[in-house]
Amino acid sequence: MSESSPDEPPNSAAVLESMTLLATLSTAAEVGKSVARRRLGRDPSAQEPPDRAAIHLRNTGRTLMDLLMQLALSRVPLDHPEEPLPHAVRHFDLLLKLRRAERLTQDMHQRLLSLYPEVSSELVEEARLLRNKIARFWETAPSDPDSPHLSDVLEQGISFVVWTRHEVPVE
């Protein structure tokens, strides 16, 4: 394998192969975590004790907020907008992060259900709506003109995390 100089553009095939590997590893990691939780006897659809649900909500909320902020910062214009490879890499990164945000939101929704009625039904519903909005954006943008705009998804996501921080009891 020959090394390229910093001035040479990256090999498109190598970049796409790396993105495919990253997507595969990301999916495998999520499946591995899910299997490990189930082996420990943690059913994601089951109710959790409120104190454990609250801890997980705070941690997952922080992770989701970090991810949303990364997505917001990734909207900075590229140095060379005419080059297709940086756009492809950025789009790929966006899709991976959105898929992760969708999973985190689903997780938060499930844990909020464990805290209901200690948290408002509106917050529980907001988690469901946000998860659906992220999924719709992921599946339809940019081809569908009725698809939610990324800024709307980010705004709703950030608002949801802040709202969760205010309603989830701190022990």
CSV table of N, CA and C in Angstrom, one decimal:
chain,number,residue,atom,x,y,z
A,1,MET,N,0.8,-1.2,0.0
A,1,MET,CA,0.0,0.0,0.0
A,1,MET,C,0.9,1.2,0.0
A,2,SER,N,0.6,2.1,-0.9
A,2,SER,CA,1.5,3.3,-1.0
A,2,SER,C,0.8,4.4,-0.2
A,3,GLU,N,1.7,5.2,0.4
A,3,GLU,CA,1.2,6.3,1.2
A,3,GLU,C,1.0,7.5,0.3
A,4,SER,N,-0.1,8.3,0.6
A,4,SER,CA,-0.3,9.5,-0.2
A,4,SER,C,0.2,10.7,0.6
A,5,SER,N,0.5,11.7,-0.2
A,5,SER,CA,0.9,12.9,0.5
A,5,SER,C,-0.3,13.7,1.0
A,6,PRO,N,-0.1,14.6,1.9
A,6,PRO,CA,-1.2,15.3,2.4
A,6,PRO,C,-2.0,16.2,1.4
A,7,ASP,N,-1.3,16.5,0.3
A,7,ASP,CA,-1.9,17.3,-0.8
A,7,ASP,C,-2.7,16.5,-1.8
A,8,GLU,N,-2.5,15.2,-1.8
A,8,GLU,CA,-3.3,14.3,-2.7
A,8,GLU,C,-4.7,14.1,-2.1
A,9,PRO,N,-5.7,14.1,-3.0
A,9,PRO,CA,-7.0,13.7,-2.5
A,9,PRO,C,-7.1,12.3,-2.1
A,10,PRO,N,-8.0,12.0,-1.1
A,10,PRO,CA,-8.1,10.6,-0.7
A,10,PRO,C,-8.7,9.7,-1.8
A,11,ASN,N,-8.4,8.5,-1.7
A,11,ASN,CA,-8.9,7.5,-2.7
A,11,ASN,C,-10.4,7.3,-2.3
A,12,SER,N,-11.3,7.5,-3.3
A,12,SER,CA,-12.7,7.4,-3.0
A,12,SER,C,-13.1,6.0,-2.6
A,13,ALA,N,-12.6,5.0,-3.3
A,13,ALA,CA,-12.9,3.6,-3.0
A,13,ALA,C,-12.5,3.3,-1.5
A,14,ALA,N,-11.3,3.7,-1.1
A,14,ALA,CA,-10.9,3.5,0.2
A,14,ALA,C,-11.8,4.2,1.3
A,15,VAL,N,-12.2,5.4,1.0
A,15,VAL,CA,-13.1,6.1,1.9
A,15,VAL,C,-14.4,5.4,2.0
A,16,LEU,N,-15.0,5.0,0.9
A,16,LEU,CA,-16.3,4.3,0.9
A,16,LEU,C,-16.2,3.0,1.6
A,17,GLU,N,-15.1,2.3,1.4
A,17,GLU,CA,-14.9,1.0,2.1
A,17,GLU,C,-14.8,1.2,3.6
A,18,SER,N,-14.1,2.3,4.0
A,18,SER,CA,-14.0,2.6,5.4
A,18,SER,C,-15.4,3.0,6.0
A,19,MET,N,-16.2,3.7,5.2
A,19,MET,CA,-17.5,4.1,5.7
A,19,MET,C,-18.4,2.8,5.9
A,20,THR,N,-18.3,1.9,4.9
A,20,THR,CA,-19.0,0.6,5.0
A,20,THR,C,-18.6,-0.2,6.3
A,21,LEU,N,-17.3,-0.2,6.5
A,21,LEU,CA,-16.8,-0.9,7.7
A,21,LEU,C,-17.3,-0.3,8.9
A,22,LEU,N,-17.3,1.0,9.0
A,22,LEU,CA,-17.8,1.8,10.2
A,22,LEU,C,-19.2,1.5,10.4
A,23,ALA,N,-20.0,1.5,9.4
A,23,ALA,CA,-21.5,1.3,9.5
A,23,ALA,C,-21.7,-0.1,10.1
A,24,THR,N,-21.0,-1.1,9.5
A,24,THR,CA,-21.1,-2.5,10.0
A,24,THR,C,-20.7,-2.6,11.5
A,25,LEU,N,-19.6,-2.0,11.8
A,25,LEU,CA,-19.1,-2.1,13.2
A,25,LEU,C,-20.1,-1.4,14.2
A,26,SER,N,-20.6,-0.3,13.7
A,26,SER,CA,-21.6,0.5,14.5
A,26,SER,C,-22.8,-0.4,14.8
A,27,THR,N,-23.3,-1.0,13.8
A,27,THR,CA,-24.5,-1.9,13.9
A,27,THR,C,-24.2,-3.1,14.8
A,28,ALA,N,-23.0,-3.7,14.6
A,28,ALA,CA,-22.6,-4.9,15.4
A,28,ALA,C,-22.4,-4.5,16.9
A,29,ALA,N,-21.9,-3.3,17.2
A,29,ALA,CA,-21.8,-2.8,18.5
A,29,ALA,C,-23.1,-2.7,19.2
A,30,GLU,N,-24.1,-2.1,18.5
A,30,GLU,CA,-25.4,-1.9,19.1
A,30,GLU,C,-26.1,-3.3,19.3
A,31,VAL,N,-26.0,-4.2,18.4
A,31,VAL,CA,-26.5,-5.6,18.6
A,31,VAL,C,-25.8,-6.2,19.8
A,32,GLY,N,-24.5,-6.1,19.9
A,32,GLY,CA,-23.8,-6.7,21.0
A,32,GLY,C,-24.2,-6.1,22.4
A,33,LYS,N,-24.5,-4.8,22.4
A,33,LYS,CA,-25.0,-4.2,23.7
A,33,LYS,C,-26.3,-4.7,24.0
A,34,SER,N,-27.2,-4.9,23.0
A,34,SER,CA,-28.5,-5.4,23.2
A,34,SER,C,-28.5,-6.8,23.8
A,35,VAL,N,-27.7,-7.6,23.1
A,35,VAL,CA,-27.6,-9.0,23.6
A,35,VAL,C,-27.1,-9.1,25.0
A,36,ALA,N,-26.0,-8.3,25.3
A,36,ALA,CA,-25.5,-8.3,26.7
A,36,ALA,C,-26.5,-7.9,27.7
A,37,ARG,N,-27.3,-6.9,27.4
A,37,ARG,CA,-28.4,-6.4,28.3
A,37,ARG,C,-29.4,-7.5,28.6
A,38,ARG,N,-29.8,-8.2,27.5
A,38,ARG,CA,-30.8,-9.3,27.6
A,38,ARG,C,-30.2,-10.4,28.4
A,39,ARG,N,-28.9,-10.7,28.2
A,39,ARG,CA,-28.3,-11.8,29.0
A,39,ARG,C,-28.2,-11.5,30.5
A,40,LEU,N,-28.1,-10.2,30.8
A,40,LEU,CA,-28.1,-9.8,32.2
A,40,LEU,C,-29.6,-9.7,32.7
A,41,GLY,N,-30.5,-10.1,31.9
A,41,GLY,CA,-31.9,-10.1,32.4
A,41,GLY,C,-32.6,-8.7,32.2
A,42,ARG,N,-32.1,-7.8,31.4
A,42,ARG,CA,-32.7,-6.5,31.3
A,42,ARG,C,-33.5,-6.5,30.0
A,43,ASP,N,-34.8,-6.6,30.1
A,43,ASP,CA,-35.7,-6.5,28.9
A,43,ASP,C,-36.0,-5.0,28.7
A,44,PRO,N,-35.7,-4.5,27.4
A,44,PRO,CA,-35.9,-3.1,27.2
A,44,PRO,C,-37.4,-2.7,27.2
A,45,SER,N,-38.3,-3.7,27.1
A,45,SER,CA,-39.7,-3.3,27.1
A,45,SER,C,-40.3,-3.4,28.5
A,46,ALA,N,-39.5,-3.8,29.5
A,46,ALA,CA,-40.0,-4.0,30.8
A,46,ALA,C,-39.9,-2.6,31.6
A,47,GLN,N,-40.7,-2.5,32.6
A,47,GLN,CA,-40.6,-1.3,33.5
A,47,GLN,C,-39.4,-1.5,34.3
A,48,GLU,N,-38.7,-0.4,34.6
A,48,GLU,CA,-37.5,-0.3,35.4
A,48,GLU,C,-37.9,0.3,36.7
A,49,PRO,N,-37.1,0.0,37.8
A,49,PRO,CA,-37.3,0.8,39.0
A,49,PRO,C,-37.0,2.3,38.7
A,50,PRO,N,-37.8,3.2,39.3
A,50,PRO,CA,-37.7,4.6,39.0
A,50,PRO,C,-36.3,5.2,39.2
A,51,ASP,N,-35.6,4.8,40.3
A,51,ASP,CA,-34.2,5.3,40.5
A,51,ASP,C,-33.3,4.9,39.4
A,52,ARG,N,-33.3,3.7,38.9
A,52,ARG,CA,-32.5,3.3,37.8
A,52,ARG,C,-32.9,3.9,36.5
A,53,ALA,N,-34.2,4.1,36.3
A,53,ALA,CA,-34.7,4.7,35.0
A,53,ALA,C,-34.2,6.2,35.0
A,54,ALA,N,-34.2,6.9,36.2
A,54,ALA,CA,-33.8,8.3,36.2
A,54,ALA,C,-32.3,8.4,35.9
A,55,ILE,N,-31.5,7.5,36.5
A,55,ILE,CA,-30.1,7.6,36.2
A,55,ILE,C,-29.8,7.4,34.7
A,56,HIS,N,-30.4,6.4,34.2
A,56,HIS,CA,-30.2,6.1,32.7
A,56,HIS,C,-30.7,7.3,31.9
A,57,LEU,N,-31.8,7.9,32.3
A,57,LEU,CA,-32.4,9.0,31.5
A,57,LEU,C,-31.4,10.2,31.5
A,58,ARG,N,-30.8,10.5,32.7
A,58,ARG,CA,-29.8,11.6,32.7
A,58,ARG,C,-28.6,11.3,31.9
A,59,ASN,N,-28.1,10.1,32.0
A,59,ASN,CA,-26.9,9.7,31.2
A,59,ASN,C,-27.2,9.7,29.7
A,60,THR,N,-28.3,9.1,29.3
A,60,THR,CA,-28.7,9.0,27.9
A,60,THR,C,-29.0,10.4,27.4
A,61,GLY,N,-29.7,11.3,28.2
A,61,GLY,CA,-29.9,12.7,27.8
A,61,GLY,C,-28.7,13.4,27.5
A,62,ARG,N,-27.6,13.2,28.3
A,62,ARG,CA,-26.4,13.9,28.1
A,62,ARG,C,-25.7,13.4,26.8
A,63,THR,N,-25.8,12.1,26.5
A,63,THR,CA,-25.3,11.6,25.3
A,63,THR,C,-26.0,12.1,24.1
A,64,LEU,N,-27.4,12.1,24.2
A,64,LEU,CA,-28.2,12.6,23.1
A,64,LEU,C,-27.9,14.1,22.8
A,65,MET,N,-27.7,14.9,23.9
A,65,MET,CA,-27.4,16.3,23.7
A,65,MET,C,-26.1,16.5,23.0
A,66,ASP,N,-25.1,15.7,23.4
A,66,ASP,CA,-23.8,15.8,22.8
A,66,ASP,C,-23.9,15.5,21.3
A,67,LEU,N,-24.6,14.5,21.0
A,67,LEU,CA,-24.8,14.1,19.6
A,67,LEU,C,-25.6,15.1,18.8
A,68,LEU,N,-26.6,15.7,19.4
A,68,LEU,CA,-27.3,16.8,18.7
A,68,LEU,C,-26.4,18.0,18.5
A,69,MET,N,-25.6,18.3,19.4
A,69,MET,CA,-24.7,19.5,19.2
A,69,MET,C,-23.7,19.2,18.2
A,70,GLN,N,-23.2,17.9,18.1
A,70,GLN,CA,-22.3,17.6,17.0
A,70,GLN,C,-22.9,17.7,15.6
A,71,LEU,N,-24.2,17.3,15.6
A,71,LEU,CA,-25.0,17.5,14.3
A,71,LEU,C,-25.1,19.0,14.0
A,72,ALA,N,-25.4,19.8,15.0
A,72,ALA,CA,-25.6,21.2,14.7
A,72,ALA,C,-24.3,21.8,14.2
A,73,LEU,N,-23.2,21.4,14.8
A,73,LEU,CA,-21.9,22.0,14.4
A,73,LEU,C,-21.4,21.5,13.1
A,74,SER,N,-21.9,20.3,12.7
A,74,SER,CA,-21.5,19.7,11.4
A,74,SER,C,-22.1,20.5,10.2
A,75,ARG,N,-23.0,21.4,10.5
A,75,ARG,CA,-23.6,22.2,9.4
A,75,ARG,C,-22.7,23.3,8.9
A,76,VAL,N,-21.5,23.5,9.4
A,76,VAL,CA,-20.6,24.5,9.0
A,76,VAL,C,-20.3,24.2,7.5
A,77,PRO,N,-20.2,25.2,6.6
A,77,PRO,CA,-19.9,24.9,5.2
A,77,PRO,C,-18.5,24.3,5.0
A,78,LEU,N,-18.5,23.4,4.0
A,78,LEU,CA,-17.2,22.8,3.6
A,78,LEU,C,-16.3,23.8,3.0
A,79,ASP,N,-14.9,23.5,3.1
A,79,ASP,CA,-13.9,24.4,2.4
A,79,ASP,C,-14.0,24.3,0.9
A,80,HIS,N,-14.3,23.1,0.4
A,80,HIS,CA,-14.3,22.9,-1.1
A,80,HIS,C,-15.7,22.3,-1.4
A,81,PRO,N,-16.7,23.1,-1.5
A,81,PRO,CA,-18.1,22.6,-1.7
A,81,PRO,C,-18.3,21.8,-3.0
A,82,GLU,N,-17.4,22.0,-4.0
A,82,GLU,CA,-17.6,21.3,-5.3
A,82,GLU,C,-17.1,19.9,-5.3
A,83,GLU,N,-16.4,19.5,-4.3
A,83,GLU,CA,-15.8,18.1,-4.2
A,83,GLU,C,-16.9,17.2,-3.6
A,84,PRO,N,-17.2,16.1,-4.3
A,84,PRO,CA,-18.3,15.2,-3.9
A,84,PRO,C,-17.9,14.3,-2.7
A,85,LEU,N,-16.7,13.9,-2.6
A,85,LEU,CA,-16.3,13.0,-1.5
A,85,LEU,C,-16.5,13.6,-0.1
A,86,PRO,N,-16.1,14.8,0.2
A,86,PRO,CA,-16.4,15.4,1.5
A,86,PRO,C,-17.9,15.4,1.8
A,87,HIS,N,-18.7,15.7,0.8
A,87,HIS,CA,-20.2,15.7,1.0
A,87,HIS,C,-20.7,14.3,1.3
A,88,ALA,N,-20.2,13.3,0.6
A,88,ALA,CA,-20.6,11.9,0.9
A,88,ALA,C,-20.2,11.5,2.3
A,89,VAL,N,-19.0,11.9,2.8
A,89,VAL,CA,-18.6,11.5,4.1
A,89,VAL,C,-19.4,12.2,5.1
A,90,ARG,N,-19.7,13.5,4.9
A,90,ARG,CA,-20.5,14.3,5.9
A,90,ARG,C,-21.9,13.7,5.9
A,91,HIS,N,-22.5,13.4,4.8
A,91,HIS,CA,-23.8,12.8,4.8
A,91,HIS,C,-23.9,11.5,5.5
A,92,PHE,N,-22.9,10.7,5.3
A,92,PHE,CA,-22.8,9.4,6.0
A,92,PHE,C,-22.7,9.6,7.5
A,93,ASP,N,-21.9,10.5,7.9
A,93,ASP,CA,-21.7,10.8,9.4
A,93,ASP,C,-23.1,11.3,9.9
A,94,LEU,N,-23.7,12.2,9.2
A,94,LEU,CA,-25.1,12.6,9.6
A,94,LEU,C,-26.0,11.5,9.8
A,95,LEU,N,-26.1,10.6,8.8
A,95,LEU,CA,-27.0,9.4,8.9
A,95,LEU,C,-26.6,8.5,10.1
A,96,LEU,N,-25.4,8.3,10.3
A,96,LEU,CA,-25.0,7.4,11.5
A,96,LEU,C,-25.4,8.1,12.8
A,97,LYS,N,-25.2,9.4,12.9
A,97,LYS,CA,-25.5,10.1,14.1
A,97,LYS,C,-27.0,10.2,14.3
A,98,LEU,N,-27.7,10.4,13.2
A,98,LEU,CA,-29.2,10.4,13.4
A,98,LEU,C,-29.8,9.0,13.8
A,99,ARG,N,-29.2,8.0,13.2
A,99,ARG,CA,-29.7,6.6,13.6
A,99,ARG,C,-29.4,6.4,15.1
A,100,ARG,N,-28.2,6.9,15.6
A,100,ARG,CA,-27.9,6.7,17.0
A,100,ARG,C,-28.9,7.6,17.8
A,101,ALA,N,-29.1,8.8,17.4
A,101,ALA,CA,-30.1,9.7,18.1
A,101,ALA,C,-31.5,9.1,18.2
A,102,GLU,N,-31.9,8.4,17.1
A,102,GLU,CA,-33.2,7.7,17.1
A,102,GLU,C,-33.2,6.6,18.2
A,103,ARG,N,-32.1,5.8,18.2
A,103,ARG,CA,-32.1,4.8,19.3
A,103,ARG,C,-32.0,5.3,20.7
A,104,LEU,N,-31.3,6.4,20.9
A,104,LEU,CA,-31.2,7.0,22.2
A,104,LEU,C,-32.6,7.6,22.6
A,105,THR,N,-33.3,8.2,21.7
A,105,THR,CA,-34.6,8.7,21.9
A,105,THR,C,-35.6,7.6,22.3
A,106,GLN,N,-35.5,6.5,21.5
A,106,GLN,CA,-36.4,5.4,21.8
A,106,GLN,C,-36.1,4.8,23.2
A,107,ASP,N,-34.8,4.8,23.6
A,107,ASP,CA,-34.4,4.3,24.9
A,107,ASP,C,-35.0,5.3,26.0
A,108,MET,N,-34.9,6.6,25.7
A,108,MET,CA,-35.4,7.5,26.7
A,108,MET,C,-36.9,7.4,26.8
A,109,HIS,N,-37.6,7.2,25.7
A,109,HIS,CA,-39.1,7.0,25.7
A,109,HIS,C,-39.4,5.9,26.7
A,110,GLN,N,-38.8,4.7,26.5
A,110,GLN,CA,-39.0,3.6,27.3
A,110,GLN,C,-38.8,3.8,28.8
A,111,ARG,N,-37.7,4.5,29.1
A,111,ARG,CA,-37.5,4.8,30.5
A,111,ARG,C,-38.4,5.9,31.1
A,112,LEU,N,-38.9,6.8,30.2
A,112,LEU,CA,-39.9,7.7,30.7
A,112,LEU,C,-41.2,7.0,31.1
A,113,LEU,N,-41.5,6.0,30.3
A,113,LEU,CA,-42.7,5.2,30.6
A,113,LEU,C,-42.5,4.5,32.0
A,114,SER,N,-41.3,4.2,32.4
A,114,SER,CA,-41.1,3.6,33.7
A,114,SER,C,-41.3,4.6,34.8
A,115,LEU,N,-41.2,5.9,34.5
A,115,LEU,CA,-41.3,6.9,35.5
A,115,LEU,C,-42.8,7.5,35.5
A,116,TYR,N,-43.5,7.2,34.5
A,116,TYR,CA,-44.9,7.8,34.5
A,116,TYR,C,-45.7,7.2,35.6
A,117,PRO,N,-46.4,7.9,36.3
A,117,PRO,CA,-46.9,9.3,36.2
A,117,PRO,C,-46.1,10.3,36.9
A,118,GLU,N,-44.9,10.0,37.3
A,118,GLU,CA,-44.0,11.0,38.0
A,118,GLU,C,-43.5,12.0,37.0
A,119,VAL,N,-43.6,11.7,35.7
A,119,VAL,CA,-43.3,12.7,34.6
A,119,VAL,C,-44.6,12.9,33.8
A,120,SER,N,-44.7,14.0,33.2
A,120,SER,CA,-45.9,14.3,32.4
A,120,SER,C,-46.1,13.4,31.2
A,121,SER,N,-47.3,13.2,30.9
A,121,SER,CA,-47.7,12.4,29.7
A,121,SER,C,-47.2,13.1,28.5
A,122,GLU,N,-47.2,14.5,28.5
A,122,GLU,CA,-46.7,15.3,27.4
A,122,GLU,C,-45.2,15.0,27.1
A,123,LEU,N,-44.4,14.8,28.2
A,123,LEU,CA,-43.0,14.5,27.9
A,123,LEU,C,-42.8,13.2,27.3
A,124,VAL,N,-43.6,12.2,27.8
A,124,VAL,CA,-43.5,10.8,27.2
A,124,VAL,C,-43.9,10.9,25.8
A,125,GLU,N,-45.0,11.6,25.5
A,125,GLU,CA,-45.4,11.8,24.1
A,125,GLU,C,-44.4,12.5,23.2
A,126,GLU,N,-43.7,13.5,23.8
A,126,GLU,CA,-42.7,14.2,23.1
A,126,GLU,C,-41.5,13.3,22.6
A,127,ALA,N,-41.2,12.4,23.5
A,127,ALA,CA,-40.1,11.4,23.2
A,127,ALA,C,-40.6,10.6,22.0
A,128,ARG,N,-41.8,10.1,22.0
A,128,ARG,CA,-42.3,9.4,20.8
A,128,ARG,C,-42.3,10.2,19.5
A,129,LEU,N,-42.8,11.4,19.6
A,129,LEU,CA,-42.9,12.3,18.5
A,129,LEU,C,-41.5,12.6,17.9
A,130,LEU,N,-40.5,12.9,18.8
A,130,LEU,CA,-39.1,13.1,18.4
A,130,LEU,C,-38.6,11.9,17.7
A,131,ARG,N,-38.7,10.7,18.2
A,131,ARG,CA,-38.2,9.5,17.6
A,131,ARG,C,-38.8,9.4,16.2
A,132,ASN,N,-40.1,9.6,16.1
A,132,ASN,CA,-40.7,9.5,14.8
A,132,ASN,C,-40.2,10.5,13.8
A,133,LYS,N,-40.0,11.8,14.3
A,133,LYS,CA,-39.5,12.8,13.4
A,133,LYS,C,-38.1,12.5,12.9
A,134,ILE,N,-37.2,12.0,13.8
A,134,ILE,CA,-35.9,11.6,13.4
A,134,ILE,C,-35.9,10.5,12.4
A,135,ALA,N,-36.8,9.5,12.6
A,135,ALA,CA,-36.9,8.4,11.7
A,135,ALA,C,-37.4,8.9,10.3
A,136,ARG,N,-38.4,9.8,10.3
A,136,ARG,CA,-38.9,10.3,9.1
A,136,ARG,C,-37.8,11.1,8.3
A,137,PHE,N,-37.1,11.9,9.0
A,137,PHE,CA,-36.0,12.7,8.4
A,137,PHE,C,-35.0,11.7,7.8
A,138,TRP,N,-34.6,10.7,8.6
A,138,TRP,CA,-33.6,9.8,8.1
A,138,TRP,C,-34.1,9.0,6.9
A,139,GLU,N,-35.3,8.7,6.8
A,139,GLU,CA,-35.9,7.9,5.7
A,139,GLU,C,-36.2,8.8,4.5
A,140,THR,N,-36.5,10.0,4.6
A,140,THR,CA,-37.0,10.8,3.5
A,140,THR,C,-36.1,12.0,3.0
A,141,ALA,N,-35.3,12.6,3.9
A,141,ALA,CA,-34.6,13.7,3.5
A,141,ALA,C,-33.4,13.3,2.6
A,142,PRO,N,-33.0,14.0,1.7
A,142,PRO,CA,-33.5,15.3,1.2
A,142,PRO,C,-34.5,15.2,0.0
A,143,SER,N,-34.9,14.0,-0.3
A,143,SER,CA,-35.7,13.8,-1.5
A,143,SER,C,-37.2,14.2,-1.4
A,144,ASP,N,-37.7,14.2,-0.2
A,144,ASP,CA,-39.1,14.5,0.0
A,144,ASP,C,-39.2,16.0,0.5
A,145,PRO,N,-39.9,16.8,-0.3
A,145,PRO,CA,-40.1,18.2,0.2
A,145,PRO,C,-40.8,18.4,1.5
A,146,ASP,N,-41.6,17.4,1.8
A,146,ASP,CA,-42.4,17.4,3.1
A,146,ASP,C,-41.6,16.9,4.3
A,147,SER,N,-40.4,16.4,4.0
A,147,SER,CA,-39.6,15.9,5.1
A,147,SER,C,-39.2,17.0,6.1
A,148,PRO,N,-39.1,16.6,7.4
A,148,PRO,CA,-38.7,17.6,8.3
A,148,PRO,C,-37.3,18.1,8.0
A,149,HIS,N,-37.0,19.4,8.3
A,149,HIS,CA,-35.7,20.0,8.1
A,149,HIS,C,-34.8,19.6,9.2
A,150,LEU,N,-33.5,19.5,9.0
A,150,LEU,CA,-32.6,19.1,10.1
A,150,LEU,C,-32.7,20.1,11.2
A,151,SER,N,-32.8,21.4,10.9
A,151,SER,CA,-32.8,22.3,12.0
A,151,SER,C,-34.0,22.1,12.9
A,152,ASP,N,-35.2,21.7,12.3
A,152,ASP,CA,-36.3,21.4,13.1
A,152,ASP,C,-36.1,20.2,14.0
A,153,VAL,N,-35.5,19.1,13.5
A,153,VAL,CA,-35.2,17.9,14.2
A,153,VAL,C,-34.2,18.3,15.4
A,154,LEU,N,-33.2,19.1,15.1
A,154,LEU,CA,-32.3,19.4,16.2
A,154,LEU,C,-32.9,20.3,17.2
A,155,GLU,N,-33.7,21.2,16.8
A,155,GLU,CA,-34.4,22.1,17.8
A,155,GLU,C,-35.3,21.3,18.7
A,156,GLN,N,-36.1,20.4,18.1
A,156,GLN,CA,-37.0,19.6,18.9
A,156,GLN,C,-36.2,18.6,19.8
A,157,GLY,N,-35.1,18.1,19.3
A,157,GLY,CA,-34.3,17.2,20.1
A,157,GLY,C,-33.7,17.9,21.3
A,158,ILE,N,-33.1,19.1,21.1
A,158,ILE,CA,-32.5,19.8,22.2
A,158,ILE,C,-33.6,20.2,23.2
A,159,SER,N,-34.7,20.7,22.7
A,159,SER,CA,-35.8,21.0,23.6
A,159,SER,C,-36.3,19.8,24.5
A,160,PHE,N,-36.3,18.7,23.9
A,160,PHE,CA,-36.7,17.5,24.6
A,160,PHE,C,-35.7,17.1,25.7
A,161,VAL,N,-34.4,17.2,25.4
A,161,VAL,CA,-33.4,16.9,26.4
A,161,VAL,C,-33.5,17.8,27.6
A,162,VAL,N,-33.7,19.1,27.3
A,162,VAL,CA,-33.8,20.1,28.4
A,162,VAL,C,-35.1,19.9,29.2
A,163,TRP,N,-36.2,19.6,28.5
A,163,TRP,CA,-37.4,19.3,29.2
A,163,TRP,C,-37.3,18.1,30.1
A,164,THR,N,-36.6,17.1,29.6
A,164,THR,CA,-36.4,15.8,30.4
A,164,THR,C,-35.6,16.2,31.6
A,165,ARG,N,-34.6,17.0,31.5
A,165,ARG,CA,-33.8,17.4,32.7
A,165,ARG,C,-34.6,18.1,33.7
A,166,HIS,N,-35.6,18.8,33.3
A,166,HIS,CA,-36.4,19.5,34.3
A,166,HIS,C,-37.4,18.6,35.0
A,167,GLU,N,-37.9,17.6,34.3
A,167,GLU,CA,-38.9,16.7,34.9
A,167,GLU,C,-38.5,15.5,35.6
A,168,VAL,N,-37.3,15.0,35.2
A,168,VAL,CA,-36.8,13.7,35.8
A,168,VAL,C,-36.3,14.0,37.1
A,169,PRO,N,-36.8,13.3,38.1
A,169,PRO,CA,-36.3,13.5,39.5
A,169,PRO,C,-34.8,13.2,39.7
A,170,VAL,N,-34.2,14.1,40.4
A,170,VAL,CA,-32.8,13.9,40.7
A,170,VAL,C,-32.7,13.3,42.1
A,171,GLU,N,-32.0,12.2,42.2
A,171,GLU,CA,-32.0,11.5,43.5
A,171,GLU,C,-30.7,11.8,44.2
